[in-house]
Short mmCIF file of C-alpha atoms in Angstrom, two decimals:
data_model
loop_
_atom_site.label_atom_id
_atom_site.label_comp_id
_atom_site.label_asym_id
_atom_site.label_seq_id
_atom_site.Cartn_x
_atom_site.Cartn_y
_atom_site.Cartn_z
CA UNK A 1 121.58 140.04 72.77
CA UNK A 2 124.06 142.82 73.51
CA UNK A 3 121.58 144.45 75.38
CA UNK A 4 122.35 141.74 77.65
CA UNK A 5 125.39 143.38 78.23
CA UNK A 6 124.34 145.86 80.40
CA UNK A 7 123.70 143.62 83.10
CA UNK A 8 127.25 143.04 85.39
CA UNK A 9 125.65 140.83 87.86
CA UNK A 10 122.76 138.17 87.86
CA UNK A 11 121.35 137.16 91.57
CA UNK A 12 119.09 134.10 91.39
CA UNK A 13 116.86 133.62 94.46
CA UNK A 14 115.75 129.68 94.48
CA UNK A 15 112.53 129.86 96.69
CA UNK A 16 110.31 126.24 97.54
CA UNK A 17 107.36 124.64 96.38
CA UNK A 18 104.65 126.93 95.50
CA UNK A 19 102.48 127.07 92.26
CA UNK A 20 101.98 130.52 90.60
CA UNK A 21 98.28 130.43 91.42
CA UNK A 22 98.92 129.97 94.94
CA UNK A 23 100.36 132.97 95.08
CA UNK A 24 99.89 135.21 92.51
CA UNK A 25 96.26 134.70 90.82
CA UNK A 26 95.32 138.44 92.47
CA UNK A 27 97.97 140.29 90.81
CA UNK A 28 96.40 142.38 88.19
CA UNK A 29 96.76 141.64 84.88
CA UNK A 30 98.25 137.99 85.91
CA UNK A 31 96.61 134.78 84.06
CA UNK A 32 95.51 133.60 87.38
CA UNK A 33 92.86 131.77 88.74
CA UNK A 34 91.66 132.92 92.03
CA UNK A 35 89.36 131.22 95.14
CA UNK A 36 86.31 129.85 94.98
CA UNK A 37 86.45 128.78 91.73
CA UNK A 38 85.97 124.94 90.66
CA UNK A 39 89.07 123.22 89.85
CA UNK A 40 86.90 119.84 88.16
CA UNK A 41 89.23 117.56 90.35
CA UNK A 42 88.49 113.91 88.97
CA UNK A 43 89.00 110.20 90.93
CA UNK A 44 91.56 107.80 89.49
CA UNK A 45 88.50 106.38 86.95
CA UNK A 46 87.95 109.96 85.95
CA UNK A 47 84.92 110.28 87.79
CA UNK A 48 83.95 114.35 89.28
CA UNK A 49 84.95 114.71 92.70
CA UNK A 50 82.06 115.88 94.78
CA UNK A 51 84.51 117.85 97.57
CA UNK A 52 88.36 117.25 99.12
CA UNK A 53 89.08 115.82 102.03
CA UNK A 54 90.55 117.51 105.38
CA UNK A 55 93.99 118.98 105.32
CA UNK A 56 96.15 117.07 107.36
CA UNK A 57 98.93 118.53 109.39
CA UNK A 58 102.54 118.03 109.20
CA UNK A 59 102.54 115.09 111.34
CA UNK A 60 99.82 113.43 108.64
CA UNK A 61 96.76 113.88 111.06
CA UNK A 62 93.92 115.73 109.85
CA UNK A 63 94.53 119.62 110.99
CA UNK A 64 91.30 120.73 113.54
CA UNK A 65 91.81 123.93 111.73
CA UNK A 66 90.15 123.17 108.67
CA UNK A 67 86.40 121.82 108.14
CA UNK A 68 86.40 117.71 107.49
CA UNK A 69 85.73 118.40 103.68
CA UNK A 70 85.73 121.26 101.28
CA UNK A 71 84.43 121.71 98.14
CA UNK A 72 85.84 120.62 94.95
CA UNK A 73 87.11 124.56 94.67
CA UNK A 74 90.12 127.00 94.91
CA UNK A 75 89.82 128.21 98.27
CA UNK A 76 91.52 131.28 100.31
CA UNK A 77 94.04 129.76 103.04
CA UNK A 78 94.40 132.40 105.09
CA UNK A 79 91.15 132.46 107.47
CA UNK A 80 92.73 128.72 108.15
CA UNK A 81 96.25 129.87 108.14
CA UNK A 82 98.01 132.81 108.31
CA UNK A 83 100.73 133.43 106.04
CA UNK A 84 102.68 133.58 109.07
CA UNK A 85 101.76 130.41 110.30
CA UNK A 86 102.65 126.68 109.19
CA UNK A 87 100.30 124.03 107.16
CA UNK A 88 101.07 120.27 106.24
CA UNK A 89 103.21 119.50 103.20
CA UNK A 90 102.03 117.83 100.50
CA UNK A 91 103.86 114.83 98.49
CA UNK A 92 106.17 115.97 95.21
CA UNK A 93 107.61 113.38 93.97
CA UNK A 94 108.61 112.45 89.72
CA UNK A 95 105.79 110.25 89.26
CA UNK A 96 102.98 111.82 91.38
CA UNK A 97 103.39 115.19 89.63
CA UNK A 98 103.49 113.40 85.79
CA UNK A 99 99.69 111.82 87.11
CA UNK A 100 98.00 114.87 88.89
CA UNK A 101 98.95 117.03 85.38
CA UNK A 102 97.31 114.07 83.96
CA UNK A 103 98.37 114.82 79.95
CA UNK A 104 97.96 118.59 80.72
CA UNK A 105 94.47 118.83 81.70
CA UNK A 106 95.69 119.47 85.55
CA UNK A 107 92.52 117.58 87.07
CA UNK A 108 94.20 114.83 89.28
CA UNK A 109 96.20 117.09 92.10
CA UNK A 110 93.68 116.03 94.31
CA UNK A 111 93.73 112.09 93.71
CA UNK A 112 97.38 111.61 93.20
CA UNK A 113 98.22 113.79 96.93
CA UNK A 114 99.13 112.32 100.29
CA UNK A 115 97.58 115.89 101.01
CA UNK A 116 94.72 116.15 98.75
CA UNK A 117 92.80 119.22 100.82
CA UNK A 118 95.35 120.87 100.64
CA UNK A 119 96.32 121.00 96.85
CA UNK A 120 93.05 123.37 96.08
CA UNK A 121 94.39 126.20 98.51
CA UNK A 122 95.92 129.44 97.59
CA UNK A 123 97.20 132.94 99.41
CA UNK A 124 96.69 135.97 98.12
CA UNK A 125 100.28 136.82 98.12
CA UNK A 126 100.13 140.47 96.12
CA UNK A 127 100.70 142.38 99.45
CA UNK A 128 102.95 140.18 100.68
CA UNK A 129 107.01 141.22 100.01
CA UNK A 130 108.07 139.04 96.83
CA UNK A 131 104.17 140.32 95.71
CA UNK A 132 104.77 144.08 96.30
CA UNK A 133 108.12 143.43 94.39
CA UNK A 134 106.45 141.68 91.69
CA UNK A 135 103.80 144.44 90.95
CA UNK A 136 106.66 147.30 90.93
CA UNK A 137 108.83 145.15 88.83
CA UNK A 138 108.19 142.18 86.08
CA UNK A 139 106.54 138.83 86.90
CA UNK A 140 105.96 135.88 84.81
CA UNK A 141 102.81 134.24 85.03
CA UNK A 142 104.25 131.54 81.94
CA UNK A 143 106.80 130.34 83.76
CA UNK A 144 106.90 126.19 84.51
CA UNK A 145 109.98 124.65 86.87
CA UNK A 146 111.53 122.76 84.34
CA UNK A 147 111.47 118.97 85.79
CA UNK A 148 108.78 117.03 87.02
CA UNK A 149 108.40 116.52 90.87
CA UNK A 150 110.75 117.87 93.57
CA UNK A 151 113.67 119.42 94.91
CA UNK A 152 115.92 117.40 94.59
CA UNK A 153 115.88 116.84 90.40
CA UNK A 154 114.59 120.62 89.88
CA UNK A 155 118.19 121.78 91.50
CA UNK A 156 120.14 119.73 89.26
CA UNK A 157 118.14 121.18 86.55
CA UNK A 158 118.83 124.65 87.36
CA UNK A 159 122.63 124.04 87.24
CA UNK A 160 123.00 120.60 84.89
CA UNK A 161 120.01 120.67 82.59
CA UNK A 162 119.89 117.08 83.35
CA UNK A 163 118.69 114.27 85.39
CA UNK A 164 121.75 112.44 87.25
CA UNK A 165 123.13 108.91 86.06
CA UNK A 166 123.02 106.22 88.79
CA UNK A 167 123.87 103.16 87.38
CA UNK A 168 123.77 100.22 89.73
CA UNK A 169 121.33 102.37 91.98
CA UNK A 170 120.54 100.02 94.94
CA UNK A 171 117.32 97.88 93.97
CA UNK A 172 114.84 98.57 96.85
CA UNK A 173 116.13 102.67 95.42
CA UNK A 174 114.39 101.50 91.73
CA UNK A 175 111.18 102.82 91.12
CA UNK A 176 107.54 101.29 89.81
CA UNK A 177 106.22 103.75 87.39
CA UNK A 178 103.32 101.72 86.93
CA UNK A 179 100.17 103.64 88.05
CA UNK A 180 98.58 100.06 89.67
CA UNK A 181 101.28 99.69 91.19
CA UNK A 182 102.71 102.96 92.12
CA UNK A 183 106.43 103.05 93.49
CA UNK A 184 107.66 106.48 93.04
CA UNK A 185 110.95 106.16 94.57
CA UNK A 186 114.81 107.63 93.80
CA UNK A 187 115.46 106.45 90.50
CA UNK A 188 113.78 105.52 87.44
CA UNK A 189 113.91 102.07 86.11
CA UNK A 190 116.36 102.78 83.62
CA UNK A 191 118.92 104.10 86.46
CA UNK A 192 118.45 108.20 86.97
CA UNK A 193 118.20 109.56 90.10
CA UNK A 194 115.08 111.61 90.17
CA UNK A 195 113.79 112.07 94.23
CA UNK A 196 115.50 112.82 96.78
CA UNK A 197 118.86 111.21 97.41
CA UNK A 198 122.16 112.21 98.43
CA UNK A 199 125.82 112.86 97.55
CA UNK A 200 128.59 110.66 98.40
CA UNK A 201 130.47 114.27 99.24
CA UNK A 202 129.58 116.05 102.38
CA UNK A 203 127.34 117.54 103.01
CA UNK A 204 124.81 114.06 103.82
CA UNK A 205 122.99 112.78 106.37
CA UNK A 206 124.75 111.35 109.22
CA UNK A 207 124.52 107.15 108.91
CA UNK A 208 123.68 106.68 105.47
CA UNK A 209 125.53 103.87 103.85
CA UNK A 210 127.46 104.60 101.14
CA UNK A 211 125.90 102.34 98.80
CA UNK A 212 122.87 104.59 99.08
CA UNK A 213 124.94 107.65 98.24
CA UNK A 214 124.57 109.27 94.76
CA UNK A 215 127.80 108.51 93.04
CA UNK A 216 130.24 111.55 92.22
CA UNK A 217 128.63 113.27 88.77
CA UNK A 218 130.69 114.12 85.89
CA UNK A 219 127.95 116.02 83.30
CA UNK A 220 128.87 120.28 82.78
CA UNK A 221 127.60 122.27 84.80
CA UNK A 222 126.61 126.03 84.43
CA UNK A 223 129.17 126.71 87.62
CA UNK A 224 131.74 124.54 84.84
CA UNK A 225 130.92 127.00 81.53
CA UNK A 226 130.96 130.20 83.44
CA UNK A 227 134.80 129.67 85.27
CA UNK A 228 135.71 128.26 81.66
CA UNK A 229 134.91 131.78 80.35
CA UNK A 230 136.02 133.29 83.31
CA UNK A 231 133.09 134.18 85.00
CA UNK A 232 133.28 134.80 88.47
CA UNK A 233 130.15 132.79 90.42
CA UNK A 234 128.84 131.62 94.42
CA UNK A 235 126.34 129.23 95.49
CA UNK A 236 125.60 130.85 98.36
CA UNK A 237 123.68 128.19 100.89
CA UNK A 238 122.27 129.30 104.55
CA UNK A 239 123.45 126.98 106.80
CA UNK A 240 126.33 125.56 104.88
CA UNK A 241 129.50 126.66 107.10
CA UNK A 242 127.64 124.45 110.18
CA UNK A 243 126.43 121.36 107.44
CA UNK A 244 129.73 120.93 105.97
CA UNK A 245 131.53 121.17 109.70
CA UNK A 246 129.28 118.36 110.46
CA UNK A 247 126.46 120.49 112.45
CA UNK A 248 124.18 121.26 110.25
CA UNK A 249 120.96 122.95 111.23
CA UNK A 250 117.28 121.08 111.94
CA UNK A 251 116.36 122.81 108.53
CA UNK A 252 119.37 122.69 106.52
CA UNK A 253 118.48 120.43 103.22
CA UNK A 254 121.56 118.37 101.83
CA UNK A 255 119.43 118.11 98.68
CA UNK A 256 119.41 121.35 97.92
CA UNK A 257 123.06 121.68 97.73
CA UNK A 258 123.30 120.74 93.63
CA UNK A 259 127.24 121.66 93.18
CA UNK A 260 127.81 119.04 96.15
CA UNK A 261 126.92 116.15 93.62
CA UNK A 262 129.57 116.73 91.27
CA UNK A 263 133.11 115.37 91.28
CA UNK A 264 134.75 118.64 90.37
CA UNK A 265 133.31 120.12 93.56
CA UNK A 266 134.46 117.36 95.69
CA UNK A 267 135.12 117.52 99.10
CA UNK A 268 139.11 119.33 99.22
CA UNK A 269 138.69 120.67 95.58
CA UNK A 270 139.52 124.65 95.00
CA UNK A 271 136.34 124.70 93.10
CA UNK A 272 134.30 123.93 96.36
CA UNK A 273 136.11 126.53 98.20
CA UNK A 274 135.87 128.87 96.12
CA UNK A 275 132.41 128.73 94.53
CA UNK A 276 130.29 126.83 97.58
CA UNK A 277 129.54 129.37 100.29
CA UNK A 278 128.07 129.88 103.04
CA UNK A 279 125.14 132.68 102.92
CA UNK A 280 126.21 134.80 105.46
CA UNK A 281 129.31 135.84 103.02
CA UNK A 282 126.97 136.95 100.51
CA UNK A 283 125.98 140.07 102.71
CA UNK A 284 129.97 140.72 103.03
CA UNK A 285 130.60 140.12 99.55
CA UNK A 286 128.08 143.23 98.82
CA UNK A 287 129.75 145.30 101.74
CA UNK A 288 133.45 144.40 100.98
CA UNK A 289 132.47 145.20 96.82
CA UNK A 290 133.75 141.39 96.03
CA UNK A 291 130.29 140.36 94.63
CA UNK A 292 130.70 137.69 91.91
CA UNK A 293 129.12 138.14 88.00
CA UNK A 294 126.55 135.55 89.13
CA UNK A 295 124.93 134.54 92.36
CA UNK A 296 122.92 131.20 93.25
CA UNK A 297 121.04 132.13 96.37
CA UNK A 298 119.80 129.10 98.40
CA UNK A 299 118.63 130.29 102.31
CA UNK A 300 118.20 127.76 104.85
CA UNK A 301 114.80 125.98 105.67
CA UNK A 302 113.16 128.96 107.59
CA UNK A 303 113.71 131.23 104.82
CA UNK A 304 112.83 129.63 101.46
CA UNK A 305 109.18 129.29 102.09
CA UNK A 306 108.31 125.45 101.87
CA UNK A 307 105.23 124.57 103.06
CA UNK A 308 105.61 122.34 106.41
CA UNK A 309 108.78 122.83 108.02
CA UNK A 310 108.52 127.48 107.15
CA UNK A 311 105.70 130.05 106.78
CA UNK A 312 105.20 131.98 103.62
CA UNK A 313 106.24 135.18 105.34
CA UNK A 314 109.02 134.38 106.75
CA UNK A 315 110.19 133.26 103.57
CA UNK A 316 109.25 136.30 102.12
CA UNK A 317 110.71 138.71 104.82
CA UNK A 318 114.13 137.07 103.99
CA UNK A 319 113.65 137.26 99.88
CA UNK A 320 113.00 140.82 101.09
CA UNK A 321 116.10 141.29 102.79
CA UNK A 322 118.64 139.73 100.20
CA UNK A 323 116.55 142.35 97.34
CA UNK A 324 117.07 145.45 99.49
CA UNK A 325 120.93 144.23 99.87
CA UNK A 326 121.50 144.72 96.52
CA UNK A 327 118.72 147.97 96.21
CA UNK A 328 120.78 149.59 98.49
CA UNK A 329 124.55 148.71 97.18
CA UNK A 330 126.54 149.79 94.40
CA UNK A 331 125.79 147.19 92.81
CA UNK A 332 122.09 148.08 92.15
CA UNK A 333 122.13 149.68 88.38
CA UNK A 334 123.53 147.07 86.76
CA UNK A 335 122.44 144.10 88.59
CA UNK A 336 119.39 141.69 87.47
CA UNK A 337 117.84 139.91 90.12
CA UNK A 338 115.38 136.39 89.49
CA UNK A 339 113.62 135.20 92.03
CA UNK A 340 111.77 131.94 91.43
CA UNK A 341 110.41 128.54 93.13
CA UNK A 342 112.37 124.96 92.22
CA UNK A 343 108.80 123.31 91.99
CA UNK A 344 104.88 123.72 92.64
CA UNK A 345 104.97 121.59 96.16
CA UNK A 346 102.25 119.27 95.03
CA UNK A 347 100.16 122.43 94.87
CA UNK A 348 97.60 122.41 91.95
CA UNK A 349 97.87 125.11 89.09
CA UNK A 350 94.98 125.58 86.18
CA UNK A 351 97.50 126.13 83.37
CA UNK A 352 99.25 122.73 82.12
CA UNK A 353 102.43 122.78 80.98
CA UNK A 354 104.06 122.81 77.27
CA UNK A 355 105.43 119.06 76.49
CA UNK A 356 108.87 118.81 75.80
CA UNK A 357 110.78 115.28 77.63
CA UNK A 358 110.11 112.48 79.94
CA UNK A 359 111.59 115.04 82.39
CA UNK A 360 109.51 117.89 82.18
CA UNK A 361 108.67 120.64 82.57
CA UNK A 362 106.22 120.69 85.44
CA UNK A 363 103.10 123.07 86.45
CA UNK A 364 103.64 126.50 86.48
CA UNK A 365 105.74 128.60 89.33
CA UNK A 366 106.19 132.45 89.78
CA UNK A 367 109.18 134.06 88.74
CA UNK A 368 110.45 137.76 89.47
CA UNK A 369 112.43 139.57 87.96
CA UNK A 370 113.93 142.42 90.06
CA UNK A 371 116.22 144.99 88.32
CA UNK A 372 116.94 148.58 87.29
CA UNK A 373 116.40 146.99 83.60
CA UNK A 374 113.82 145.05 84.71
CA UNK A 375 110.28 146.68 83.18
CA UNK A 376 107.88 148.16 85.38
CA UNK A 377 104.39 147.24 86.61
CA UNK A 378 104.83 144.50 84.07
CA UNK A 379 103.79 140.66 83.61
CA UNK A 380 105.61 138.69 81.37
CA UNK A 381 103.66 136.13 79.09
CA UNK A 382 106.37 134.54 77.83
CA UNK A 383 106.48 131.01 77.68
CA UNK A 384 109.80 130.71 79.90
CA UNK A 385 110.87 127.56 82.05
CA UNK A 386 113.68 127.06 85.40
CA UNK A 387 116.38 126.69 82.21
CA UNK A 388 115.38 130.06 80.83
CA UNK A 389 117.30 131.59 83.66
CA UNK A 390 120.68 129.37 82.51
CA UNK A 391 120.04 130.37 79.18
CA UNK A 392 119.97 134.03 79.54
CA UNK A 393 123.13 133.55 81.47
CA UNK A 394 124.52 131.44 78.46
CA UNK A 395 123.63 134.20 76.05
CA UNK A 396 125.23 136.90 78.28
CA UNK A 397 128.43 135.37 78.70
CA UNK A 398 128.71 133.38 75.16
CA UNK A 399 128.33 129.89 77.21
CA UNK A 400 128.08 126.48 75.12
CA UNK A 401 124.25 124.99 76.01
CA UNK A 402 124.66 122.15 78.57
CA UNK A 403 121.80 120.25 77.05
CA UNK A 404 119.26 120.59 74.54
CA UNK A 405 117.00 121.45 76.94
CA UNK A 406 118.88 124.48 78.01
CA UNK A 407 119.42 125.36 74.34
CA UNK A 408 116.16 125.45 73.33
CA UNK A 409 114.42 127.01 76.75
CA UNK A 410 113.18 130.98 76.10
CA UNK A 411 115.94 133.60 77.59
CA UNK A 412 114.14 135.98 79.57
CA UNK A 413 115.02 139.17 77.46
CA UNK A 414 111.48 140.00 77.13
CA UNK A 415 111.36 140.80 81.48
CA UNK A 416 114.00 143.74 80.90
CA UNK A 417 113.64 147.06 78.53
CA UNK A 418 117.12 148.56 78.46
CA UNK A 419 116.00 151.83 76.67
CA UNK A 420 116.60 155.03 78.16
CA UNK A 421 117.72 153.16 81.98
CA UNK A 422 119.94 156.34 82.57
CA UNK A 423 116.39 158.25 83.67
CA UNK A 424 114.69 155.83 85.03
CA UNK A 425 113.39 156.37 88.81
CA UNK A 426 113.80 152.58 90.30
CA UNK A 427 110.80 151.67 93.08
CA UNK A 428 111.56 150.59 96.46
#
């Protein structure tokens, strides 16, 4: 672990909603599972599907762009879509995901989607930026976001290791796990929030009532452990300076904002001033030399790569342009940089993931590790989870677990070779 100690700076890049083989089944060497392959999608009996249905479009109408079925296969995206253009989104929710794995064996993406012809289709995404990056570098093709379903419980993850307490959640927020009777809504029966809801601190959406509000959190949080130890840290959010001033953008997301939740980040704390900021600083904080130990990166809508509402490349381009930052600071040689996805998207995956909770962890997601330590032209087969990036922090810094969860998830040691760095030549 005192190799660990080499590394002055972590930057974790928080991408959207794409499973690894949606990207990354091309890279060489990868456990991926490429087009045109069958992906034995069943009904809700269990029963072969004999093709998909038609992609719809972002407004839910079925897209002219695609054919009015498909086969019951992987398919290529791109003569549909360019990476540059915009599909439909596809439902991620708690429940939903928990069904299409279906116990592991991956075969109800299809059924269990709002988007179902949709779930089957991958990029090839190795010439892309974040691919090029990932074939100089290390990728992880065992790597699983470590809750079930979507954003909104995958960010609290990443920073609590937990799923929220609501108690007294508003009844018509109180979920129907029941499969014949499916209500997958904010919060679980027994009063967690687990889809997307909101703080009672700013930033929210405009008009909710405060009833409906998540109420202030009080669990750890890594932000918590690493000022504890002294650990300078930034969430650093695109779009936050106009969200929190009561503008935000079109594509600003108030549920990715985890910090937000908790009381010791409430609205007029120190804490929120100095640890939530907006994005733009993080290119000054590089410039000026006043880069915290660890970085959170969270970009705005248009640059974090979620299907509907973003292209892939865009997304990309901008992952692109916070690496070369760093490539091209002082700050590169001792710097490790993770990029990685909160959650699939509803997209489908062939791997199923390990068991561990009623929480998770979900189907599998890339993760990149970017870094002058980082090995070369290298995929990672560890087994590592969202919660293996707090726990290498935790084992850097000599942090106290914030969970079990967090405690027992891989580090990601085996992604970096600190031998003889001192001659290493570092690719663009």
């Amino acid at each position: 672990m005192d190799d660990l100690r080499h590394i002055k700076h972590f930057v974790v890049i928080y991408q959207e909603n794409w499973s690894f083989d949606a990207l990354y089944a091309e890279i060489p060497g990868a456990n991926g599972y490429g087009p045109g392959r069958n992906a034995y999608q069943v009904d809700k009996s269990g029963n072969p599907l004999a093709s998909i249905p038609q992609p719809l479009d972002y407004n839910g109408n079925p897209d002219p762009r695609f054919p009015a079925s498909l086969p019951d296969q992987t398919y290529d995206l791109a003569p549909y879509v360019p990476p540059s253009g915009t599909t439909g989104d596809l439902i991620h929710r708690f429940y939903h995901e928990q069904l299409q794995i279906d116990g592991g064996t991956m075969d109800k993406f299809v059924t269990w989607s709002d988007n179902g012809g949709l779930t089957l289709s991958e990029y090839d995404a190795s010439s892309l930026p974040e691919g090029l990056l990932a074939q100089k570098y290390t990728i992880a093709d065992n790597f699983f976001h470590s809750a079930f379903g979507g954003s909104f419980l995958n960010h609290q993850f990443l920073i609590c290791a937990c799923a929220p307490p609501w108690p007294g959640a508003p009844p018509s927020y109180i979920s129907n796990p029941d499969p014949n009777n499916l209500n997958d809504n904010h919060v679980t029966p027994d009063g967690y929030a687990v889809n997307t809801s909101y703080s009672t601190y700013s930033p929210h959406p405009a008009g909710i009532p405060a009833a409906d509000l998540v109420p202030p959190q009080t669990n750890p949080t890594i932000g918590d452990r690493l000022s504890d130890a002294g650990v300078s840290w930034k969430w650093y959010s695109g779009g936050w300076n106009n969200a929190i001033a009561g503008n935000p953008d079109p594509l600003f997301q108030f549920h990715h904002q985890p910090f937000a939740y908790y009381k010791n980040y409430a609205d007029g704390t120190a804490a929120r001033q100095a640890h939530l900021r907006d994005e733009t600083e993080f290119f000054t904080d590089v410039q000026n030399g006043t880069l915290p130990d660890v970085v959170f990166i969270k970009p705005i809508g248009a640059g974090n790569e979620h299907p509907g509402y973003t292209s892939l490349l865009e997304g990309q381009q901008h992952v692109q342009l916070l690496v070369q930052t760093i490539r091209h600071s002082k700050y590169w040689h001792d710097t490790a940089i993770i990029i990685t996805y909160d959650e699939n998207g509803g997209r489908w995956d062939h791997v199923g993931p390990p068991k561990v909770d009623r929480w998770g962890p979900g189907s599998r997601v890339p993760a990149v590790v970017v870094s002058h330590f980082a090995r070369k032209h290298y995929v990672d087969h560890t087994q590592y989870e969202t919660l293996s990036i707090i726990r290498t922090l935790e084992l850097r810094y000599g942090l106290k677990p914030l969970t079990s969860r967090d405690e027992l998830a891989a580090p990601m040691l085996n992604a970096f070779d600190f031998r003889d760095h001192d001659d290493r030549d570092d690719p663009e």
